[in-house]
CSV table of C-alpha atoms and ligand atoms in Angstrom, one decimal:
chain,number,residue,atom,x,y,z
A,270,UNK,CA,32.8,173.0,254.2
A,271,UNK,CA,30.9,172.8,250.7
A,272,UNK,CA,27.7,171.9,250.6
A,273,UNK,CA,26.5,168.8,249.0
A,274,UNK,CA,24.0,169.1,245.8
A,275,UNK,CA,21.3,166.5,246.3
A,276,UNK,CA,20.2,164.8,243.6
A,277,UNK,CA,17.4,162.5,241.9
A,278,UNK,CA,17.5,159.1,242.5
A,279,UNK,CA,19.5,157.7,239.1
A,280,UNK,CA,16.7,154.7,238.2
A,281,UNK,CA,14.2,157.9,237.9
A,282,UNK,CA,16.3,160.3,235.9
A,283,UNK,CA,16.9,157.5,233.3
A,284,UNK,CA,13.4,156.2,233.1
A,285,UNK,CA,12.3,159.8,232.5
A,286,UNK,CA,15.1,160.7,230.0
A,287,UNK,CA,14.0,157.1,228.4
A,288,UNK,CA,9.7,158.9,228.1
A,289,UNK,CA,11.2,161.7,226.9
A,290,UNK,CA,13.1,160.3,224.4
A,291,UNK,CA,10.1,158.8,223.3
A,292,UNK,CA,8.0,161.0,223.3
A,293,UNK,CA,10.6,163.8,221.5
A,294,UNK,CA,10.9,161.4,218.8
A,295,UNK,CA,7.0,160.9,218.4
A,296,UNK,CA,6.5,164.7,217.8
A,297,UNK,CA,9.1,164.4,215.6
A,298,UNK,CA,7.4,161.8,213.2
A,299,UNK,CA,4.6,164.1,213.2
A,300,UNK,CA,6.2,166.9,212.4
A,301,UNK,CA,7.9,165.1,209.1
A,302,UNK,CA,4.5,163.7,208.1
A,303,UNK,CA,3.2,166.7,208.1
A,304,UNK,CA,5.8,168.6,206.0
A,305,UNK,CA,5.9,165.4,203.7
A,306,UNK,CA,2.3,165.8,203.1
A,307,UNK,CA,1.8,169.2,203.4
A,308,UNK,CA,4.3,170.6,201.6
A,309,UNK,CA,4.5,169.5,198.0
A,310,UNK,CA,0.6,170.7,198.0
A,311,UNK,CA,2.3,174.2,199.6
A,312,UNK,CA,4.8,174.4,196.9
A,313,UNK,CA,2.7,173.6,193.9
A,314,UNK,CA,-0.7,175.7,195.4
A,315,UNK,CA,-2.8,172.5,195.1
A,316,UNK,CA,-5.2,171.6,197.9
A,317,UNK,CA,-4.2,167.8,199.1
A,318,UNK,CA,-7.5,166.4,197.9
A,319,UNK,CA,-9.9,164.5,200.4
A,320,UNK,CA,-7.0,164.8,203.4
A,321,UNK,CA,-9.2,167.3,205.1
A,322,UNK,CA,-7.0,167.1,208.5
A,323,UNK,CA,-4.1,168.5,206.1
A,324,UNK,CA,-6.1,170.8,204.3
A,325,UNK,CA,-5.9,173.4,207.2
A,326,UNK,CA,-1.9,173.5,207.3
A,327,UNK,CA,-1.7,173.9,203.6
A,328,UNK,CA,-4.1,176.5,204.1
A,329,UNK,CA,-2.6,178.0,206.0
A,330,UNK,CA,0.7,177.5,206.2
A,331,UNK,CA,2.2,180.8,207.6
A,332,UNK,CA,0.5,180.1,211.0
A,333,UNK,CA,1.4,175.8,211.0
A,334,UNK,CA,4.5,176.3,210.4
A,335,UNK,CA,5.5,179.3,212.6
A,336,UNK,CA,4.0,176.9,215.4
A,337,UNK,CA,5.9,173.8,214.1
A,338,UNK,CA,9.4,174.9,213.2
A,339,UNK,CA,10.1,176.2,216.2
A,340,UNK,CA,8.6,173.9,219.2
A,341,UNK,CA,10.4,171.7,216.8
A,342,UNK,CA,13.7,173.3,217.8
A,343,UNK,CA,12.8,173.7,220.7
A,344,UNK,CA,11.8,170.4,221.7
A,345,UNK,CA,14.9,169.1,220.5
A,346,UNK,CA,17.1,171.6,222.7
A,347,UNK,CA,15.2,171.5,225.8
A,348,UNK,CA,16.5,168.3,226.8
A,349,UNK,CA,20.1,169.3,226.6
A,350,UNK,CA,19.3,172.2,228.7
A,351,UNK,CA,17.5,170.0,231.2
A,352,UNK,CA,20.8,167.6,231.7
A,353,UNK,CA,22.6,169.0,235.0
A,354,UNK,CA,25.8,167.6,233.4
A,355,UNK,CA,25.6,169.4,229.8
A,356,UNK,CA,25.0,172.3,232.0
A,357,UNK,CA,28.0,172.2,234.6
A,358,UNK,CA,30.6,171.2,231.5
A,359,UNK,CA,28.6,174.1,229.1
A,360,UNK,CA,27.1,176.9,230.9
A,361,UNK,CA,28.1,179.7,228.7
A,362,UNK,CA,26.3,177.0,225.5
A,363,UNK,CA,23.2,176.7,228.2
A,364,UNK,CA,22.6,180.1,228.5
A,365,UNK,CA,23.7,180.9,225.1
A,366,UNK,CA,21.4,178.5,223.2
A,367,UNK,CA,18.3,178.7,226.3
A,368,UNK,CA,17.7,182.4,224.3
A,369,UNK,CA,17.1,180.8,221.3
A,370,UNK,CA,14.9,177.8,222.8
A,371,UNK,CA,13.0,180.3,224.9
A,372,UNK,CA,12.6,182.5,222.0
A,373,UNK,CA,11.3,179.6,219.6
A,374,UNK,CA,9.2,178.4,222.6
A,375,UNK,CA,7.0,181.3,222.4
A,376,UNK,CA,6.8,181.6,218.9
A,377,UNK,CA,6.0,178.7,219.2
A,378,UNK,CA,2.8,179.3,222.2
A,379,UNK,CA,2.2,182.1,220.2
A,380,UNK,CA,1.0,180.7,217.3
A,381,UNK,CA,-0.8,177.5,218.6
A,382,UNK,CA,-3.1,179.8,219.0
A,383,UNK,CA,-3.4,181.7,215.8
A,384,UNK,CA,-3.5,178.4,213.6
A,385,UNK,CA,-5.4,175.7,216.9
A,386,UNK,CA,-7.5,177.7,218.0
A,387,UNK,CA,-9.5,178.9,214.2
A,388,UNK,CA,-9.0,175.9,212.7
A,389,UNK,CA,-8.8,173.2,215.2
A,390,UNK,CA,-9.5,169.8,213.9
A,391,UNK,CA,-10.8,169.0,217.3
A,392,UNK,CA,-13.3,171.7,217.6
A,393,UNK,CA,-13.9,174.0,221.0
A,394,UNK,CA,-13.0,171.4,223.1
A,395,UNK,CA,-8.9,171.1,221.3
A,396,UNK,CA,-9.2,175.0,221.6
A,397,UNK,CA,-10.3,175.7,224.7
A,398,UNK,CA,-7.3,172.9,226.1
A,399,UNK,CA,-4.9,175.1,223.5
A,400,UNK,CA,-5.8,178.5,225.4
A,401,UNK,CA,-6.2,177.0,228.7
A,402,UNK,CA,-2.4,174.7,228.6
A,403,UNK,CA,-1.2,177.2,225.6
A,404,UNK,CA,-1.1,180.2,228.2
A,405,UNK,CA,0.5,177.9,231.1
A,406,UNK,CA,3.0,177.4,228.7
A,407,UNK,CA,3.5,180.4,227.7
A,408,UNK,CA,3.7,181.5,231.9
A,409,UNK,CA,6.2,179.0,232.4
A,410,UNK,CA,8.3,179.9,230.6
A,411,UNK,CA,8.1,183.7,230.8
A,412,UNK,CA,7.8,182.9,234.7
A,413,UNK,CA,11.5,181.0,234.4
A,414,UNK,CA,12.8,184.2,232.1
A,415,UNK,CA,12.0,186.4,234.7
A,416,UNK,CA,13.4,184.1,238.1
A,417,UNK,CA,16.9,183.7,236.1
A,418,UNK,CA,17.6,187.5,234.8
A,419,UNK,CA,16.9,187.7,239.5
A,420,UNK,CA,19.4,184.6,239.7
A,421,UNK,CA,17.5,182.4,241.0
A,422,UNK,CA,18.0,179.1,239.5
A,423,UNK,CA,16.2,177.2,241.8
A,424,UNK,CA,12.5,179.1,240.4
A,425,UNK,CA,14.0,178.9,237.3
A,426,UNK,CA,14.9,174.9,237.2
A,427,UNK,CA,11.1,174.6,238.1
A,428,UNK,CA,9.1,177.1,235.6
A,429,UNK,CA,11.4,175.5,233.1
A,430,UNK,CA,10.5,171.8,233.6
A,431,UNK,CA,6.6,172.8,233.5
A,432,UNK,CA,6.9,174.2,230.4
A,433,UNK,CA,8.7,171.4,229.0
A,434,UNK,CA,6.1,168.5,230.1
A,435,UNK,CA,3.7,170.8,228.2
A,436,UNK,CA,5.5,170.9,225.0
A,437,UNK,CA,6.1,167.3,225.1
A,438,UNK,CA,2.3,166.1,226.1
A,439,UNK,CA,2.4,166.6,222.2
A,440,UNK,CA,3.7,163.2,221.9
A,441,UNK,CA,1.3,161.9,224.7
A,442,UNK,CA,-1.2,163.8,222.1
A,443,UNK,CA,-0.3,161.4,219.7
A,444,UNK,CA,-0.7,158.2,221.8
A,445,UNK,CA,-4.0,159.0,223.2
A,446,UNK,CA,-5.4,159.2,219.2
A,447,UNK,CA,-3.9,156.2,218.6
A,448,UNK,CA,-5.0,154.3,221.3
A,449,UNK,CA,-8.5,155.8,220.6
A,450,UNK,CA,-8.2,154.6,216.6
A,451,UNK,CA,-7.0,151.3,217.4
A,452,UNK,CA,-10.3,150.8,220.4
A,453,UNK,CA,-12.3,152.0,217.0
A,454,UNK,CA,-11.4,149.7,215.1
A,455,UNK,CA,-11.5,146.7,217.0
A,456,UNK,CA,-15.1,147.6,218.1
A,457,UNK,CA,-15.2,148.4,214.1
A,458,UNK,CA,-17.0,151.2,213.8
A,459,UNK,CA,-14.2,152.3,211.4
A,460,UNK,CA,-12.4,155.2,210.6
A,461,UNK,CA,-11.1,157.6,207.5
A,462,UNK,CA,-7.7,156.4,206.9
A,463,UNK,CA,-5.1,159.4,208.6
A,464,UNK,CA,-7.6,161.2,209.6
A,465,UNK,CA,-8.1,161.1,213.8
A,466,UNK,CA,-11.6,161.2,214.9
A,467,UNK,CA,-12.2,165.6,216.1
A,468,UNK,CA,-14.2,163.8,219.3
A,469,UNK,CA,-11.1,161.6,220.4
A,470,UNK,CA,-8.6,163.9,219.0
A,471,UNK,CA,-9.8,167.1,221.3
A,472,UNK,CA,-10.9,164.6,224.2
A,473,UNK,CA,-6.4,163.3,223.5
A,474,UNK,CA,-5.3,167.3,223.8
A,475,UNK,CA,-7.5,167.5,227.5
A,476,UNK,CA,-6.1,163.8,228.9
A,477,UNK,CA,-2.5,164.2,227.6
A,478,UNK,CA,-2.3,168.2,228.7
A,479,UNK,CA,-3.3,167.2,232.5
A,480,UNK,CA,-1.5,163.8,232.7
A,481,UNK,CA,1.6,166.0,231.7
A,482,UNK,CA,1.1,169.3,234.1
A,483,UNK,CA,0.3,166.8,236.9
A,484,UNK,CA,3.4,164.9,236.3
A,485,UNK,CA,5.4,167.6,235.8
A,486,UNK,CA,3.9,169.0,239.7
A,487,UNK,CA,4.7,165.3,240.8
A,488,UNK,CA,8.1,165.0,239.5
A,489,UNK,CA,9.2,168.4,241.4
A,490,UNK,CA,8.2,167.3,244.6
A,491,UNK,CA,10.1,164.2,243.9
A,492,UNK,CA,12.8,166.7,243.5
A,493,UNK,CA,12.1,169.5,245.4
A,494,UNK,CA,15.5,170.5,246.9
A,495,UNK,CA,17.4,170.1,243.8
A,496,UNK,CA,19.1,173.6,242.5
A,497,UNK,CA,20.7,173.0,238.6
B,268,HEM,C1,6.6,173.5,222.0
B,268,HEM,C2,6.8,172.0,221.2
B,268,HEM,C3,5.5,172.2,220.3
B,268,HEM,C4,6.0,171.3,219.3
B,268,HEM,C5,7.0,170.7,218.8
B,268,HEM,C6,4.3,170.8,218.5
B,268,HEM,C7,4.4,170.7,217.1
B,268,HEM,C8,3.1,170.2,216.8
B,268,HEM,C9,2.8,169.4,215.8
B,268,HEM,C10,3.9,168.7,215.0
B,268,HEM,C11,1.7,169.6,215.1
B,268,HEM,C12,1.0,168.4,214.1
B,268,HEM,C13,-0.7,168.2,214.2
B,268,HEM,C14,-0.2,166.5,213.9
B,268,HEM,O1,0.6,166.1,212.9
B,268,HEM,O2,0.1,165.5,215.2
B,268,HEM,C15,0.7,170.7,216.5
B,268,HEM,C16,-0.1,171.0,216.1
B,268,HEM,C17,-0.8,171.6,217.1
B,268,HEM,N1,-0.4,172.1,218.1
B,268,HEM,FE1,1.3,171.8,218.8
B,268,HEM,N2,3.3,171.3,219.0
B,268,HEM,C18,3.9,171.8,219.9
B,268,HEM,C19,3.7,173.1,221.4
B,268,HEM,C20,2.0,173.1,221.3
B,268,HEM,C21,2.0,173.4,222.1
B,268,HEM,C22,2.3,173.8,223.9
B,268,HEM,C23,0.1,173.6,222.2
B,268,HEM,C24,-0.9,174.8,223.1
B,268,HEM,C25,-0.6,174.3,224.0
B,268,HEM,C26,0.3,173.5,221.0
B,268,HEM,C27,-1.1,173.8,220.0
B,268,HEM,C28,-1.3,172.4,218.7
B,268,HEM,C29,-2.4,172.6,218.1
B,268,HEM,C30,-3.5,173.1,218.7
B,268,HEM,C31,-2.3,172.4,217.0
B,268,HEM,C32,-3.4,172.2,215.6
B,268,HEM,C33,-3.8,170.9,216.4
B,268,HEM,C34,-4.9,170.3,214.6
B,268,HEM,O3,-5.9,171.0,215.2
B,268,HEM,O4,-4.7,169.8,213.8
B,268,HEM,N3,1.0,172.7,220.5
B,268,HEM,N4,2.4,171.2,216.8
């Protein structure tokens, strides 16, 4: 008798997929904004005038873009890898793509430290959040890789989901920053256009990453028995 593999509630899966789509899109938009602002300056060897936020990206392009570029590749590819349908239909592609995406995620995580800690816009709160959640991100990736090397598909899935929830939290950071900016404008304290308030930026890091780690654990509790 073949054992039936349990599946998650289809409505929950659909809603989660939509949320992931929205968050990945937000990250892509902000990555594109970075490129549009930074690269003309990087190529011309100029500084972006009164934009202090962008100045760090232009001053340290290698550190910044060795974080952003592989991170973007990872975030675009990971949802495909997490799709059960894709994995069952294209297992060979899943394995090959998995190696590429894992490498991208490890590089992005490493450069999150090298750029984000010394040059954090949000100061110490952002730098500490980066170290803590960056270590968690890298640990999840390494444990996911170790699990699959031991043919432990269940643990591989769990660690990959944990890693992805941290990666996609970058979109939620931007949502929090947007909410804070909206509130700040509403109480008319005014903000420098384009530059988020550093304190709020640091708080947004903590809120988003904490929320996502908790959401990841919640998802794993809701779908404990899934093997794929
Ligand atoms: C893996 C997918 C990731 C992608 C695609 C990504 C993308 C980006 C982008 C586009 C920026 C530019 C900031 C903006 O304009 O919003 C950025 C900055 C940054 N990211 Fe990531 N990121 C990823 C993961 C992470 C992780 C896991 C951490 C650490 C836990 C992290 C820490 C940072 C830090 C500290 C900055 C600098 C923020 C600043 O002070 O300007 N990122 N990232």
